[in-house]
């Protein structure tokens, strides 16, 4: 437990000491929400729906984009090379990253929630917002593993455009910026096959009783997560860990 918490504290210190990281991870999603979602949130339902969507987008950014980039850079750092010599289980490292993501993702979603309370007619109560964070945490682990996989595969220079491509394309095509039914017609048949669509359903189900999470949605995320576990495990074996 002490080793786990030490990892969490060190990663939080690194994040909070980097203004660029804090801006892109926490402030920027709220700014995009204010710019794109607030004008369309003209009802309590729309406000709650869009708040959930952009919270999923923010959490996805923290748990996937930032860790994909960080992992690639850490691979070449002397600190990471030192950690690789220690008998620390890979699962503990992944758990520490997930716990760090929960903290940073909560800050990002909290700022979005604050903007929604001030500028929209939302009726999203605080307890439902906490439930939303829980859903995003449980459903976000496969994306953390995806970030680790991409960070382990690409160099620090190549990972930035690659990770940003996946982040933006999966967010938009998965319906996290606009509801799937108003996406371009060419994208609508593809959307249900994307992991971000099933991730978004976790929050959309809290916005309306007409939207529900089905067993197939949960199964999709579980299979996607299992595939990412396999990829990350294979990469660790190749790296000799």
mmCIF file of C-alpha atoms in Angstrom:
data_model
loop_
_atom_site.group_PDB
_atom_site.id
_atom_site.type_symbol
_atom_site.label_atom_id
_atom_site.label_comp_id
_atom_site.label_asym_id
_atom_site.label_seq_id
_atom_site.Cartn_x
_atom_site.Cartn_y
_atom_site.Cartn_z
ATOM 1 C CA UNK A 1 0.000 0.000 0.000
ATOM 2 C CA UNK A 2 2.851 2.404 0.801
ATOM 3 C CA UNK A 3 4.433 1.756 -2.605
ATOM 4 C CA UNK A 4 1.070 2.319 -4.316
ATOM 5 C CA UNK A 5 0.431 5.620 -2.557
ATOM 6 C CA UNK A 6 4.004 6.765 -3.252
ATOM 7 C CA UNK A 7 3.390 6.233 -6.967
ATOM 8 C CA UNK A 8 0.105 8.134 -6.794
ATOM 9 C CA UNK A 9 1.643 11.072 -4.918
ATOM 10 C CA UNK A 10 4.606 11.338 -7.290
ATOM 11 C CA UNK A 11 2.364 11.319 -10.367
ATOM 12 C CA UNK A 12 0.045 13.931 -8.874
ATOM 13 C CA UNK A 13 3.000 16.171 -8.035
ATOM 14 C CA UNK A 14 4.266 15.879 -11.600
ATOM 15 C CA UNK A 15 0.838 16.756 -12.970
ATOM 16 C CA UNK A 16 0.088 19.684 -10.666
ATOM 17 C CA UNK A 17 3.532 21.203 -11.232
ATOM 18 C CA UNK A 18 3.065 21.284 -15.022
ATOM 19 C CA UNK A 19 0.869 24.253 -16.061
ATOM 20 C CA UNK A 20 0.510 22.996 -19.633
ATOM 21 C CA UNK A 21 -0.635 19.589 -18.402
ATOM 22 C CA UNK A 22 -3.162 21.118 -16.010
ATOM 23 C CA UNK A 23 -4.527 23.426 -18.698
ATOM 24 C CA UNK A 24 -5.004 20.750 -21.366
ATOM 25 C CA UNK A 25 -6.315 18.127 -18.923
ATOM 26 C CA UNK A 26 -8.587 20.158 -16.644
ATOM 27 C CA UNK A 27 -9.247 23.667 -17.956
ATOM 28 C CA UNK A 28 -9.504 23.035 -21.718
ATOM 29 C CA UNK A 29 -12.399 20.501 -21.564
ATOM 30 C CA UNK A 30 -14.462 22.986 -19.542
ATOM 31 C CA UNK A 31 -13.673 25.699 -22.093
ATOM 32 C CA UNK A 32 -14.760 23.449 -24.957
ATOM 33 C CA UNK A 33 -17.915 22.584 -23.032
ATOM 34 C CA UNK A 34 -18.717 26.276 -22.537
ATOM 35 C CA UNK A 35 -18.056 27.031 -26.216
ATOM 36 C CA UNK A 36 -19.775 24.050 -27.875
ATOM 37 C CA UNK A 37 -22.296 22.650 -25.393
ATOM 38 C CA UNK A 38 -23.645 25.591 -23.387
ATOM 39 C CA UNK A 39 -25.318 27.268 -26.416
ATOM 40 C CA UNK A 40 -27.137 23.988 -27.194
ATOM 41 C CA UNK A 41 -28.168 23.296 -23.589
ATOM 42 C CA UNK A 42 -31.559 25.007 -23.802
ATOM 43 C CA UNK A 43 -33.374 22.489 -21.594
ATOM 44 C CA UNK A 44 -32.659 20.569 -18.413
ATOM 45 C CA UNK A 45 -32.393 17.309 -20.348
ATOM 46 C CA UNK A 46 -30.028 18.743 -22.980
ATOM 47 C CA UNK A 47 -27.882 20.354 -20.279
ATOM 48 C CA UNK A 48 -27.636 17.121 -18.292
ATOM 49 C CA UNK A 49 -26.899 15.087 -21.445
ATOM 50 C CA UNK A 50 -24.165 17.426 -22.671
ATOM 51 C CA UNK A 51 -22.630 17.695 -19.215
ATOM 52 C CA UNK A 52 -22.331 13.915 -19.136
ATOM 53 C CA UNK A 53 -20.891 13.800 -22.649
ATOM 54 C CA UNK A 54 -18.194 16.350 -21.967
ATOM 55 C CA UNK A 55 -17.362 14.791 -18.604
ATOM 56 C CA UNK A 56 -16.765 11.542 -20.507
ATOM 57 C CA UNK A 57 -14.636 13.486 -23.001
ATOM 58 C CA UNK A 58 -12.613 15.070 -20.175
ATOM 59 C CA UNK A 59 -12.148 11.780 -18.315
ATOM 60 C CA UNK A 60 -11.173 10.080 -21.571
ATOM 61 C CA UNK A 61 -8.572 12.790 -22.160
ATOM 62 C CA UNK A 62 -7.042 12.363 -18.706
ATOM 63 C CA UNK A 63 -7.088 8.589 -18.660
ATOM 64 C CA UNK A 64 -6.015 7.954 -22.273
ATOM 65 C CA UNK A 65 -4.410 10.943 -23.971
ATOM 66 C CA UNK A 66 -2.230 12.181 -21.137
ATOM 67 C CA UNK A 67 -1.008 8.737 -20.116
ATOM 68 C CA UNK A 68 -0.231 7.718 -23.675
ATOM 69 C CA UNK A 69 2.016 10.770 -24.002
ATOM 70 C CA UNK A 70 3.452 10.468 -20.492
ATOM 71 C CA UNK A 71 4.231 6.768 -20.910
ATOM 72 C CA UNK A 72 6.191 7.388 -24.105
ATOM 73 C CA UNK A 73 8.257 10.132 -22.449
ATOM 74 C CA UNK A 74 8.778 8.175 -19.240
ATOM 75 C CA UNK A 75 10.245 5.222 -21.142
ATOM 76 C CA UNK A 76 13.342 7.271 -21.934
ATOM 77 C CA UNK A 77 13.707 8.934 -18.528
ATOM 78 C CA UNK A 78 16.315 7.781 -16.033
ATOM 79 C CA UNK A 79 13.604 7.609 -13.339
ATOM 80 C CA UNK A 80 11.547 5.168 -15.400
ATOM 81 C CA UNK A 81 14.608 3.060 -16.122
ATOM 82 C CA UNK A 82 15.305 2.923 -12.399
ATOM 83 C CA UNK A 83 11.714 1.864 -11.649
ATOM 84 C CA UNK A 84 12.034 -0.925 -14.192
ATOM 85 C CA UNK A 85 14.797 -2.447 -12.072
ATOM 86 C CA UNK A 86 12.534 -2.639 -9.000
ATOM 87 C CA UNK A 87 10.335 -5.655 -8.230
ATOM 88 C CA UNK A 88 7.110 -3.665 -8.681
ATOM 89 C CA UNK A 89 4.192 -5.569 -10.245
ATOM 90 C CA UNK A 90 2.798 -4.097 -13.462
ATOM 91 C CA UNK A 91 -0.692 -4.258 -11.972
ATOM 92 C CA UNK A 92 0.358 -1.941 -9.142
ATOM 93 C CA UNK A 93 1.679 0.628 -11.618
ATOM 94 C CA UNK A 94 -1.575 0.466 -13.591
ATOM 95 C CA UNK A 95 -3.630 0.815 -10.393
ATOM 96 C CA UNK A 96 -1.609 3.875 -9.344
ATOM 97 C CA UNK A 97 -2.225 5.475 -12.737
ATOM 98 C CA UNK A 98 -5.939 4.747 -12.443
ATOM 99 C CA UNK A 99 -6.076 6.356 -8.989
ATOM 100 C CA UNK A 100 -4.222 9.409 -10.300
ATOM 101 C CA UNK A 101 -6.660 9.606 -13.215
ATOM 102 C CA UNK A 102 -9.597 9.531 -10.812
ATOM 103 C CA UNK A 103 -8.237 12.593 -8.999
ATOM 104 C CA UNK A 104 -7.435 14.570 -12.161
ATOM 105 C CA UNK A 105 -10.598 13.438 -13.938
ATOM 106 C CA UNK A 106 -12.679 14.523 -10.947
ATOM 107 C CA UNK A 107 -11.140 18.000 -11.106
ATOM 108 C CA UNK A 108 -11.841 18.222 -14.854
ATOM 109 C CA UNK A 109 -15.435 17.016 -14.520
ATOM 110 C CA UNK A 110 -15.985 19.199 -11.451
ATOM 111 C CA UNK A 111 -15.086 22.277 -13.464
ATOM 112 C CA UNK A 112 -17.473 21.233 -16.259
ATOM 113 C CA UNK A 113 -20.214 20.612 -13.706
ATOM 114 C CA UNK A 114 -19.626 24.066 -12.206
ATOM 115 C CA UNK A 115 -19.911 25.702 -15.636
ATOM 116 C CA UNK A 116 -23.152 23.803 -16.277
ATOM 117 C CA UNK A 117 -24.639 24.951 -12.965
ATOM 118 C CA UNK A 118 -23.825 28.592 -13.736
ATOM 119 C CA UNK A 119 -24.667 28.803 -17.454
ATOM 120 C CA UNK A 120 -27.287 26.120 -18.185
ATOM 121 C CA UNK A 121 -30.711 25.062 -16.817
ATOM 122 C CA UNK A 122 -29.334 21.684 -15.725
ATOM 123 C CA UNK A 123 -31.050 19.680 -13.010
ATOM 124 C CA UNK A 124 -28.107 17.322 -12.526
ATOM 125 C CA UNK A 125 -27.901 16.931 -8.755
ATOM 126 C CA UNK A 126 -24.652 16.361 -6.895
ATOM 127 C CA UNK A 127 -25.317 12.714 -6.007
ATOM 128 C CA UNK A 128 -26.018 11.868 -9.663
ATOM 129 C CA UNK A 129 -22.812 13.678 -10.608
ATOM 130 C CA UNK A 130 -20.869 11.503 -8.124
ATOM 131 C CA UNK A 131 -22.508 8.408 -9.644
ATOM 132 C CA UNK A 132 -21.440 9.669 -13.061
ATOM 133 C CA UNK A 133 -17.824 9.889 -11.870
ATOM 134 C CA UNK A 134 -18.054 6.332 -10.572
ATOM 135 C CA UNK A 135 -19.320 5.092 -13.940
ATOM 136 C CA UNK A 136 -16.554 6.963 -15.768
ATOM 137 C CA UNK A 137 -13.932 5.485 -13.447
ATOM 138 C CA UNK A 138 -15.123 1.897 -13.850
ATOM 139 C CA UNK A 139 -15.554 2.234 -17.603
ATOM 140 C CA UNK A 140 -12.290 4.111 -18.083
ATOM 141 C CA UNK A 141 -9.795 1.363 -17.234
ATOM 142 C CA UNK A 142 -9.723 -0.035 -20.813
ATOM 143 C CA UNK A 143 -8.766 3.437 -22.099
ATOM 144 C CA UNK A 144 -5.961 3.703 -19.558
ATOM 145 C CA UNK A 145 -4.609 0.404 -20.856
ATOM 146 C CA UNK A 146 -5.028 1.689 -24.415
ATOM 147 C CA UNK A 147 -2.968 4.748 -23.481
ATOM 148 C CA UNK A 148 -0.247 2.575 -21.977
ATOM 149 C CA UNK A 149 -0.200 0.401 -25.103
ATOM 150 C CA UNK A 150 0.200 3.373 -27.444
ATOM 151 C CA UNK A 151 2.758 4.992 -25.144
ATOM 152 C CA UNK A 152 4.818 1.808 -25.106
ATOM 153 C CA UNK A 153 4.638 1.384 -28.878
ATOM 154 C CA UNK A 154 5.452 4.877 -30.167
ATOM 155 C CA UNK A 155 8.431 7.159 -29.576
ATOM 156 C CA UNK A 156 7.977 10.414 -27.599
ATOM 157 C CA UNK A 157 7.956 12.430 -30.849
ATOM 158 C CA UNK A 158 5.506 10.184 -32.682
ATOM 159 C CA UNK A 159 3.110 9.572 -29.791
ATOM 160 C CA UNK A 160 1.747 13.138 -29.604
ATOM 161 C CA UNK A 161 0.078 13.251 -33.061
ATOM 162 C CA UNK A 162 -0.972 9.593 -32.838
ATOM 163 C CA UNK A 163 -2.557 9.942 -29.391
ATOM 164 C CA UNK A 164 -4.250 13.213 -30.333
ATOM 165 C CA UNK A 165 -5.631 11.595 -33.498
ATOM 166 C CA UNK A 166 -7.191 8.737 -31.528
ATOM 167 C CA UNK A 167 -8.458 11.121 -28.837
ATOM 168 C CA UNK A 168 -10.185 13.548 -31.196
ATOM 169 C CA UNK A 169 -11.520 10.992 -33.685
ATOM 170 C CA UNK A 170 -12.857 8.614 -31.031
ATOM 171 C CA UNK A 171 -14.381 11.512 -29.065
ATOM 172 C CA UNK A 172 -16.182 13.055 -32.033
ATOM 173 C CA UNK A 173 -17.158 9.855 -33.861
ATOM 174 C CA UNK A 174 -18.189 8.228 -30.578
ATOM 175 C CA UNK A 175 -20.723 10.984 -29.888
ATOM 176 C CA UNK A 176 -18.992 12.700 -26.974
ATOM 177 C CA UNK A 177 -19.152 16.139 -28.626
ATOM 178 C CA UNK A 178 -22.527 15.822 -30.335
ATOM 179 C CA UNK A 179 -25.303 13.224 -29.869
ATOM 180 C CA UNK A 180 -24.793 10.240 -32.188
ATOM 181 C CA UNK A 181 -28.097 10.863 -33.977
ATOM 182 C CA UNK A 182 -26.941 14.270 -35.282
ATOM 183 C CA UNK A 183 -23.488 13.161 -36.398
ATOM 184 C CA UNK A 184 -22.796 13.087 -40.157
ATOM 185 C CA UNK A 185 -24.661 10.241 -41.819
ATOM 186 C CA UNK A 186 -21.401 8.622 -42.904
ATOM 187 C CA UNK A 187 -20.348 8.263 -39.254
ATOM 188 C CA UNK A 188 -23.604 7.069 -37.707
ATOM 189 C CA UNK A 189 -23.247 3.394 -38.776
ATOM 190 C CA UNK A 190 -19.686 3.358 -37.359
ATOM 191 C CA UNK A 191 -20.448 5.030 -34.024
ATOM 192 C CA UNK A 192 -21.962 1.993 -32.201
ATOM 193 C CA UNK A 193 -18.758 0.035 -32.921
ATOM 194 C CA UNK A 194 -16.501 2.552 -31.166
ATOM 195 C CA UNK A 195 -15.540 2.119 -27.491
ATOM 196 C CA UNK A 196 -16.200 5.789 -26.746
ATOM 197 C CA UNK A 197 -19.845 5.357 -27.740
ATOM 198 C CA UNK A 198 -20.312 2.677 -25.081
ATOM 199 C CA UNK A 199 -18.357 4.842 -22.647
ATOM 200 C CA UNK A 200 -20.666 7.786 -23.338
ATOM 201 C CA UNK A 201 -23.715 5.599 -22.713
ATOM 202 C CA UNK A 202 -22.611 5.313 -19.081
ATOM 203 C CA UNK A 203 -23.336 9.031 -18.618
ATOM 204 C CA UNK A 204 -26.201 9.391 -21.105
ATOM 205 C CA UNK A 205 -28.141 6.780 -19.145
ATOM 206 C CA UNK A 206 -28.130 9.191 -16.194
ATOM 207 C CA UNK A 207 -29.627 11.982 -18.299
ATOM 208 C CA UNK A 208 -32.776 10.169 -19.391
ATOM 209 C CA UNK A 209 -34.809 7.120 -18.421
ATOM 210 C CA UNK A 210 -35.178 6.392 -22.144
ATOM 211 C CA UNK A 211 -31.429 5.660 -22.381
ATOM 212 C CA UNK A 212 -30.223 2.580 -20.562
ATOM 213 C CA UNK A 213 -27.030 0.591 -20.205
ATOM 214 C CA UNK A 214 -27.436 -2.909 -21.621
ATOM 215 C CA UNK A 215 -25.433 -6.076 -21.072
ATOM 216 C CA UNK A 216 -23.966 -5.693 -24.566
ATOM 217 C CA UNK A 217 -22.535 -2.280 -23.658
ATOM 218 C CA UNK A 218 -20.830 -3.675 -20.566
ATOM 219 C CA UNK A 219 -19.626 -6.735 -22.500
ATOM 220 C CA UNK A 220 -18.155 -4.510 -25.224
ATOM 221 C CA UNK A 221 -16.087 -2.533 -22.697
ATOM 222 C CA UNK A 222 -14.994 -5.734 -20.952
ATOM 223 C CA UNK A 223 -13.851 -7.349 -24.214
ATOM 224 C CA UNK A 224 -12.120 -4.123 -25.253
ATOM 225 C CA UNK A 225 -10.385 -3.983 -21.863
ATOM 226 C CA UNK A 226 -9.322 -7.649 -22.123
ATOM 227 C CA UNK A 227 -7.813 -6.944 -25.550
ATOM 228 C CA UNK A 228 -5.858 -4.010 -24.115
ATOM 229 C CA UNK A 229 -4.635 -6.194 -21.219
ATOM 230 C CA UNK A 230 -3.340 -8.697 -23.758
ATOM 231 C CA UNK A 231 -1.534 -6.008 -25.750
ATOM 232 C CA UNK A 232 0.066 -4.397 -22.680
ATOM 233 C CA UNK A 233 1.102 -7.810 -21.294
ATOM 234 C CA UNK A 234 2.683 -8.747 -24.621
ATOM 235 C CA UNK A 235 4.575 -5.453 -24.706
ATOM 236 C CA UNK A 236 5.896 -5.960 -21.172
ATOM 237 C CA UNK A 237 7.070 -9.462 -22.090
ATOM 238 C CA UNK A 238 8.936 -8.095 -25.113
ATOM 239 C CA UNK A 239 10.563 -5.442 -22.932
ATOM 240 C CA UNK A 240 11.725 -8.120 -20.551
ATOM 241 C CA UNK A 241 9.525 -7.285 -17.575
#
